[in-house]
Amino acid sequence: AQKVTQAQTEISVVEKEDVTLDCVYETRDTTYYLFWYKQPPSGELVFLIRRNSFDEQNEISGRYSWNFQKSTSSFNFTITASQVVDSAVYFCALSEAGTSGSRLTFGEGTQLTVNP
Amino acid sequence: ETGVTQTPRHLVMGMTNKKSLKCEQHLGHNAMYWYKQSAKKPLELMFVYNFKEQTENNSVPSRFSPECPNSSHLFLHLHTLQPEDSALYLCASSQETSWETQYFGPGTRLLVL
């Protein structure tokens, strides 16, 4: 069965600190996709990144960076120089092959609070 | 309008009421989804529609009834709900159901009294 574990339930940092959100996944599929979403207090899940299982290159987008390590089944997310606006719940998700196409399995989320 | 929209944003209903949630996507996608997000629980997939056809029902009670008249619109009809059904209901869409990124609406916060 597919599983996504975000062991950090809550993280609190002070503005300008760097913070890493951990994501560990389990799957038997050889082809899969990993995602990160941000959920601010308004409720909408905002798509951040999609990575396929064959591409282990790290990615950087502004203050955001992602470290995909297949050997440890991890897909960690780092925010550099955090800002108050980064406060949100962050979800890691795994796309698995289902009988009717792929479906997303979400982790339980990490509540990030960035204090001024 | 852009992206995925949902109405109403907030809903309070009694257990004997009948109400409907509406979702509309303006992305030209062919697949649409309903998710339930309860406090302290992971997102739960409820239904999947691909090209207007329901392709997945994740053991959802019959008091939730989805409807997908076309690829742009998705409804969730609610009747005789229970207090434990109070949650954030999120709609999403994707190009199709195979590996594509899902884009989410803002959700409807439902409170059942």
mmCIF file of C-alpha atoms in Angstrom:
data_model
loop_
_atom_site.group_PDB
_atom_site.id
_atom_site.type_symbol
_atom_site.label_atom_id
_atom_site.label_comp_id
_atom_site.label_asym_id
_atom_site.label_seq_id
_atom_site.Cartn_x
_atom_site.Cartn_y
_atom_site.Cartn_z
ATOM 1 C CA ALA A 1 0.000 0.000 0.000
ATOM 2 C CA GLN A 2 1.073 3.541 -0.683
ATOM 3 C CA LYS A 3 1.983 5.672 2.281
ATOM 4 C CA VAL A 4 3.326 9.161 2.883
ATOM 5 C CA THR A 5 4.732 10.136 6.252
ATOM 6 C CA GLN A 6 5.337 13.676 7.394
ATOM 7 C CA ALA A 7 6.744 13.126 10.836
ATOM 8 C CA GLN A 8 6.801 16.807 11.779
ATOM 9 C CA THR A 9 3.299 17.774 12.855
ATOM 10 C CA GLU A 10 4.180 21.356 13.718
ATOM 11 C CA ILE A 11 7.243 23.531 13.198
ATOM 12 C CA SER A 12 7.726 27.037 14.521
ATOM 13 C CA VAL A 13 10.567 29.278 13.346
ATOM 14 C CA VAL A 14 11.508 32.911 13.467
ATOM 15 C CA GLU A 15 11.460 34.918 10.278
ATOM 16 C CA LYS A 16 14.605 34.585 8.113
ATOM 17 C CA GLU A 17 15.437 31.165 9.466
ATOM 18 C CA ASP A 18 15.775 28.257 7.043
ATOM 19 C CA VAL A 19 13.380 25.369 7.598
ATOM 20 C CA THR A 20 13.190 21.870 6.141
ATOM 21 C CA LEU A 21 9.984 19.871 5.959
ATOM 22 C CA ASP A 22 10.486 16.127 5.802
ATOM 23 C CA CYS A 23 8.564 13.679 3.641
ATOM 24 C CA VAL A 24 9.111 9.919 3.478
ATOM 25 C CA TYR A 25 7.087 7.699 1.206
ATOM 26 C CA GLU A 26 6.417 4.038 0.551
ATOM 27 C CA THR A 27 5.401 2.559 -2.775
ATOM 28 C CA ARG A 28 5.833 -0.606 -4.793
ATOM 29 C CA ASP A 29 5.434 1.253 -8.076
ATOM 30 C CA THR A 30 8.539 1.893 -10.146
ATOM 31 C CA THR A 31 6.878 4.875 -11.778
ATOM 32 C CA TYR A 32 5.349 7.447 -9.505
ATOM 33 C CA TYR A 33 5.134 11.162 -8.906
ATOM 34 C CA LEU A 34 5.674 13.203 -5.791
ATOM 35 C CA PHE A 35 4.051 16.522 -5.014
ATOM 36 C CA TRP A 36 4.144 19.302 -2.475
ATOM 37 C CA TYR A 37 1.128 21.493 -1.779
ATOM 38 C CA LYS A 38 0.716 24.514 0.487
ATOM 39 C CA GLN A 39 -2.532 25.145 2.364
ATOM 40 C CA PRO A 40 -2.781 28.654 3.837
ATOM 41 C CA PRO A 41 -5.506 29.470 6.376
ATOM 42 C CA SER A 42 -7.912 30.290 3.529
ATOM 43 C CA GLY A 43 -8.090 26.543 2.826
ATOM 44 C CA GLU A 44 -7.098 26.238 -0.809
ATOM 45 C CA LEU A 45 -4.334 23.755 -1.604
ATOM 46 C CA VAL A 46 -1.741 25.494 -3.732
ATOM 47 C CA PHE A 47 0.397 23.318 -5.973
ATOM 48 C CA LEU A 48 4.131 23.849 -5.468
ATOM 49 C CA ILE A 49 6.002 21.098 -7.293
ATOM 50 C CA ARG A 50 5.651 17.769 -9.100
ATOM 51 C CA ARG A 51 8.576 15.382 -9.474
ATOM 52 C CA ASN A 52 8.668 12.022 -11.244
ATOM 53 C CA SER A 53 10.474 8.990 -9.899
ATOM 54 C CA PHE A 54 13.096 9.015 -12.644
ATOM 55 C CA ASP A 55 14.272 12.550 -12.029
ATOM 56 C CA GLU A 56 16.405 12.816 -8.912
ATOM 57 C CA GLN A 57 17.786 16.241 -9.641
ATOM 58 C CA ASN A 58 17.224 18.721 -6.889
ATOM 59 C CA GLU A 59 15.162 21.716 -7.782
ATOM 60 C CA ILE A 60 15.296 25.314 -6.651
ATOM 61 C CA SER A 61 12.590 27.891 -7.172
ATOM 62 C CA GLY A 62 13.341 31.172 -5.481
ATOM 63 C CA ARG A 63 13.456 30.535 -1.740
ATOM 64 C CA TYR A 64 12.082 27.009 -2.183
ATOM 65 C CA SER A 65 14.190 23.930 -2.851
ATOM 66 C CA TRP A 66 13.445 20.246 -2.968
ATOM 67 C CA ASN A 67 15.738 17.285 -2.278
ATOM 68 C CA PHE A 68 14.574 13.997 -3.796
ATOM 69 C CA GLN A 69 16.508 10.920 -2.648
ATOM 70 C CA LYS A 70 15.198 7.653 -4.008
ATOM 71 C CA SER A 71 17.641 5.636 -1.901
ATOM 72 C CA THR A 72 15.962 6.840 1.283
ATOM 73 C CA SER A 73 12.469 7.328 -0.219
ATOM 74 C CA SER A 74 12.474 10.940 0.813
ATOM 75 C CA PHE A 75 11.353 14.156 -0.816
ATOM 76 C CA ASN A 76 12.222 16.985 1.529
ATOM 77 C CA PHE A 77 11.293 20.625 1.111
ATOM 78 C CA THR A 78 13.411 23.527 2.310
ATOM 79 C CA ILE A 79 12.360 27.141 2.639
ATOM 80 C CA THR A 80 15.289 29.520 2.817
ATOM 81 C CA ALA A 81 14.988 32.806 4.686
ATOM 82 C CA SER A 82 11.437 32.063 5.797
ATOM 83 C CA GLN A 83 8.805 34.793 5.839
ATOM 84 C CA VAL A 84 5.580 35.221 7.785
ATOM 85 C CA VAL A 85 3.628 34.587 4.568
ATOM 86 C CA ASP A 86 5.095 31.087 4.476
ATOM 87 C CA SER A 87 2.953 30.156 7.467
ATOM 88 C CA ALA A 88 0.664 27.376 6.270
ATOM 89 C CA VAL A 89 0.127 23.643 6.334
ATOM 90 C CA TYR A 90 2.343 21.857 3.826
ATOM 91 C CA PHE A 91 1.355 18.523 2.345
ATOM 92 C CA CYS A 92 3.510 15.984 0.597
ATOM 93 C CA ALA A 93 1.664 13.613 -1.733
ATOM 94 C CA LEU A 94 2.408 10.509 -3.784
ATOM 95 C CA SER A 95 0.672 9.646 -7.021
ATOM 96 C CA GLU A 96 -0.017 5.957 -7.341
ATOM 97 C CA ALA A 97 -1.387 3.926 -10.231
ATOM 98 C CA GLY A 98 -4.997 3.021 -9.537
ATOM 99 C CA THR A 99 -7.538 0.980 -11.421
ATOM 100 C CA SER A 100 -8.997 4.130 -12.931
ATOM 101 C CA GLY A 101 -5.824 6.123 -13.286
ATOM 102 C CA SER A 102 -3.528 7.641 -10.748
ATOM 103 C CA ARG A 103 -4.645 8.860 -7.349
ATOM 104 C CA LEU A 104 -2.934 11.000 -4.762
ATOM 105 C CA THR A 105 -2.041 9.747 -1.304
ATOM 106 C CA PHE A 106 -1.412 12.648 1.041
ATOM 107 C CA GLY A 107 0.671 12.853 4.156
ATOM 108 C CA GLU A 108 -0.892 14.299 7.272
ATOM 109 C CA GLY A 109 0.689 17.675 6.730
ATOM 110 C CA THR A 110 3.149 19.878 8.597
ATOM 111 C CA GLN A 111 1.886 23.091 10.166
ATOM 112 C CA LEU A 112 4.596 25.708 9.682
ATOM 113 C CA THR A 113 4.407 28.896 11.713
ATOM 114 C CA VAL A 114 6.848 31.667 10.910
ATOM 115 C CA ASN A 115 6.976 34.286 13.641
ATOM 116 C CA PRO A 116 8.093 37.859 13.026
ATOM 117 C CA GLU B 1 -12.903 33.412 -13.332
ATOM 118 C CA THR B 2 -9.753 31.377 -13.308
ATOM 119 C CA GLY B 3 -8.683 28.084 -11.800
ATOM 120 C CA VAL B 4 -11.110 26.088 -9.711
ATOM 121 C CA THR B 5 -13.985 27.796 -7.934
ATOM 122 C CA GLN B 6 -16.296 26.416 -5.271
ATOM 123 C CA THR B 7 -19.570 27.687 -3.859
ATOM 124 C CA PRO B 8 -20.647 28.242 -1.214
ATOM 125 C CA ARG B 9 -17.475 28.879 0.752
ATOM 126 C CA HIS B 10 -19.271 28.253 4.053
ATOM 127 C CA LEU B 11 -22.366 26.228 4.792
ATOM 128 C CA VAL B 12 -24.260 25.443 7.972
ATOM 129 C CA MET B 13 -26.993 22.847 7.736
ATOM 130 C CA GLY B 14 -29.176 20.753 9.942
ATOM 131 C CA MET B 15 -29.229 16.995 9.739
ATOM 132 C CA THR B 16 -32.545 16.984 7.881
ATOM 133 C CA ASN B 17 -31.578 19.554 5.265
ATOM 134 C CA LYS B 18 -30.671 18.991 1.648
ATOM 135 C CA LYS B 19 -27.972 21.139 0.138
ATOM 136 C CA SER B 20 -25.548 21.046 -2.777
ATOM 137 C CA LEU B 21 -21.941 22.049 -3.187
ATOM 138 C CA LYS B 22 -20.817 23.325 -6.562
ATOM 139 C CA CYS B 23 -17.413 23.191 -8.197
ATOM 140 C CA GLU B 24 -16.405 24.713 -11.504
ATOM 141 C CA GLN B 25 -13.045 24.488 -13.229
ATOM 142 C CA HIS B 26 -11.859 26.935 -15.885
ATOM 143 C CA LEU B 27 -8.701 25.019 -16.820
ATOM 144 C CA GLY B 28 -10.016 22.863 -19.650
ATOM 145 C CA HIS B 29 -9.444 19.715 -17.612
ATOM 146 C CA ASN B 30 -11.208 16.402 -18.054
ATOM 147 C CA ALA B 31 -10.977 14.937 -14.561
ATOM 148 C CA MET B 32 -12.564 16.251 -11.377
ATOM 149 C CA TYR B 33 -12.377 15.099 -7.765
ATOM 150 C CA TRP B 34 -14.069 15.562 -4.408
ATOM 151 C CA TYR B 35 -11.986 15.347 -1.238
ATOM 152 C CA LYS B 36 -12.958 15.591 2.414
ATOM 153 C CA GLN B 37 -10.589 17.189 4.921
ATOM 154 C CA SER B 38 -11.473 16.693 8.569
ATOM 155 C CA ALA B 39 -9.539 18.167 11.453
ATOM 156 C CA LYS B 40 -6.447 16.149 12.355
ATOM 157 C CA LYS B 41 -6.938 13.709 9.463
ATOM 158 C CA PRO B 42 -5.327 13.389 6.042
ATOM 159 C CA LEU B 43 -7.244 14.381 2.958
ATOM 160 C CA GLU B 44 -9.666 11.665 1.951
ATOM 161 C CA LEU B 45 -10.525 11.089 -1.690
ATOM 162 C CA MET B 46 -14.279 10.695 -2.106
ATOM 163 C CA PHE B 47 -15.087 10.594 -5.818
ATOM 164 C CA VAL B 48 -13.314 10.770 -9.164
ATOM 165 C CA TYR B 49 -14.848 11.715 -12.486
ATOM 166 C CA ASN B 50 -13.061 11.386 -15.809
ATOM 167 C CA PHE B 51 -14.765 12.745 -18.927
ATOM 168 C CA LYS B 52 -18.029 13.027 -16.927
ATOM 169 C CA GLU B 53 -17.967 9.375 -15.927
ATOM 170 C CA GLN B 54 -17.522 8.365 -12.304
ATOM 171 C CA THR B 55 -14.416 6.223 -12.105
ATOM 172 C CA GLU B 56 -14.005 5.981 -8.366
ATOM 173 C CA ASN B 57 -16.223 5.976 -5.312
ATOM 174 C CA ASN B 58 -14.080 5.571 -2.231
ATOM 175 C CA SER B 59 -16.712 3.831 -0.085
ATOM 176 C CA VAL B 60 -18.560 7.078 0.523
ATOM 177 C CA PRO B 61 -21.940 6.893 2.341
ATOM 178 C CA SER B 62 -24.967 7.341 0.116
ATOM 179 C CA ARG B 63 -25.933 10.564 1.893
ATOM 180 C CA PHE B 64 -23.271 12.104 -0.377
ATOM 181 C CA SER B 65 -24.347 12.048 -4.010
ATOM 182 C CA PRO B 66 -22.048 13.438 -6.716
ATOM 183 C CA GLU B 67 -23.112 14.735 -10.092
ATOM 184 C CA CYS B 68 -20.938 15.691 -13.057
ATOM 185 C CA PRO B 69 -23.032 17.127 -15.901
ATOM 186 C CA ASN B 70 -19.971 18.085 -17.942
ATOM 187 C CA SER B 71 -16.203 18.195 -17.595
ATOM 188 C CA SER B 72 -16.287 21.704 -16.138
ATOM 189 C CA HIS B 73 -18.843 21.257 -13.380
ATOM 190 C CA LEU B 74 -19.066 18.969 -10.396
ATOM 191 C CA PHE B 75 -21.705 18.904 -7.692
ATOM 192 C CA LEU B 76 -21.953 17.189 -4.349
ATOM 193 C CA HIS B 77 -25.523 16.751 -3.166
ATOM 194 C CA LEU B 78 -25.922 16.398 0.576
ATOM 195 C CA HIS B 79 -28.863 14.981 2.499
ATOM 196 C CA THR B 80 -29.462 13.729 6.034
ATOM 197 C CA LEU B 81 -25.885 14.400 7.029
ATOM 198 C CA GLN B 82 -24.389 13.662 10.429
ATOM 199 C CA PRO B 83 -22.372 16.006 12.648
ATOM 200 C CA GLU B 84 -19.240 13.965 11.876
ATOM 201 C CA ASP B 85 -19.620 15.025 8.243
ATOM 202 C CA SER B 86 -18.575 18.531 9.243
ATOM 203 C CA ALA B 87 -15.355 19.190 7.355
ATOM 204 C CA LEU B 88 -13.712 21.130 4.555
ATOM 205 C CA TYR B 89 -14.794 19.756 1.191
ATOM 206 C CA LEU B 90 -12.280 20.341 -1.554
ATOM 207 C CA CYS B 91 -12.770 20.021 -5.261
ATOM 208 C CA ALA B 92 -9.861 19.459 -7.635
ATOM 209 C CA SER B 93 -9.331 19.009 -11.343
ATOM 210 C CA SER B 94 -6.584 17.657 -13.575
ATOM 211 C CA GLN B 95 -6.031 17.215 -17.282
ATOM 212 C CA GLU B 96 -6.869 13.547 -16.899
ATOM 213 C CA THR B 97 -6.583 10.964 -14.174
ATOM 214 C CA SER B 98 -3.152 9.676 -15.145
ATOM 215 C CA TRP B 99 -0.275 11.254 -13.188
ATOM 216 C CA GLU B 100 -1.390 14.785 -13.879
ATOM 217 C CA THR B 101 -1.164 17.522 -11.300
ATOM 218 C CA GLN B 102 -4.396 18.204 -9.467
ATOM 219 C CA TYR B 103 -5.410 21.820 -8.944
ATOM 220 C CA PHE B 104 -7.643 22.564 -6.002
ATOM 221 C CA GLY B 105 -10.431 24.989 -5.290
ATOM 222 C CA PRO B 106 -10.732 27.000 -2.064
ATOM 223 C CA GLY B 107 -13.087 24.502 -0.476
ATOM 224 C CA THR B 108 -16.463 24.645 1.262
ATOM 225 C CA ARG B 109 -16.411 24.631 5.054
ATOM 226 C CA LEU B 110 -19.420 22.587 6.099
ATOM 227 C CA LEU B 111 -20.883 22.510 9.578
ATOM 228 C CA VAL B 112 -23.648 20.017 10.300
ATOM 229 C CA LEU B 113 -25.686 20.770 13.405
#
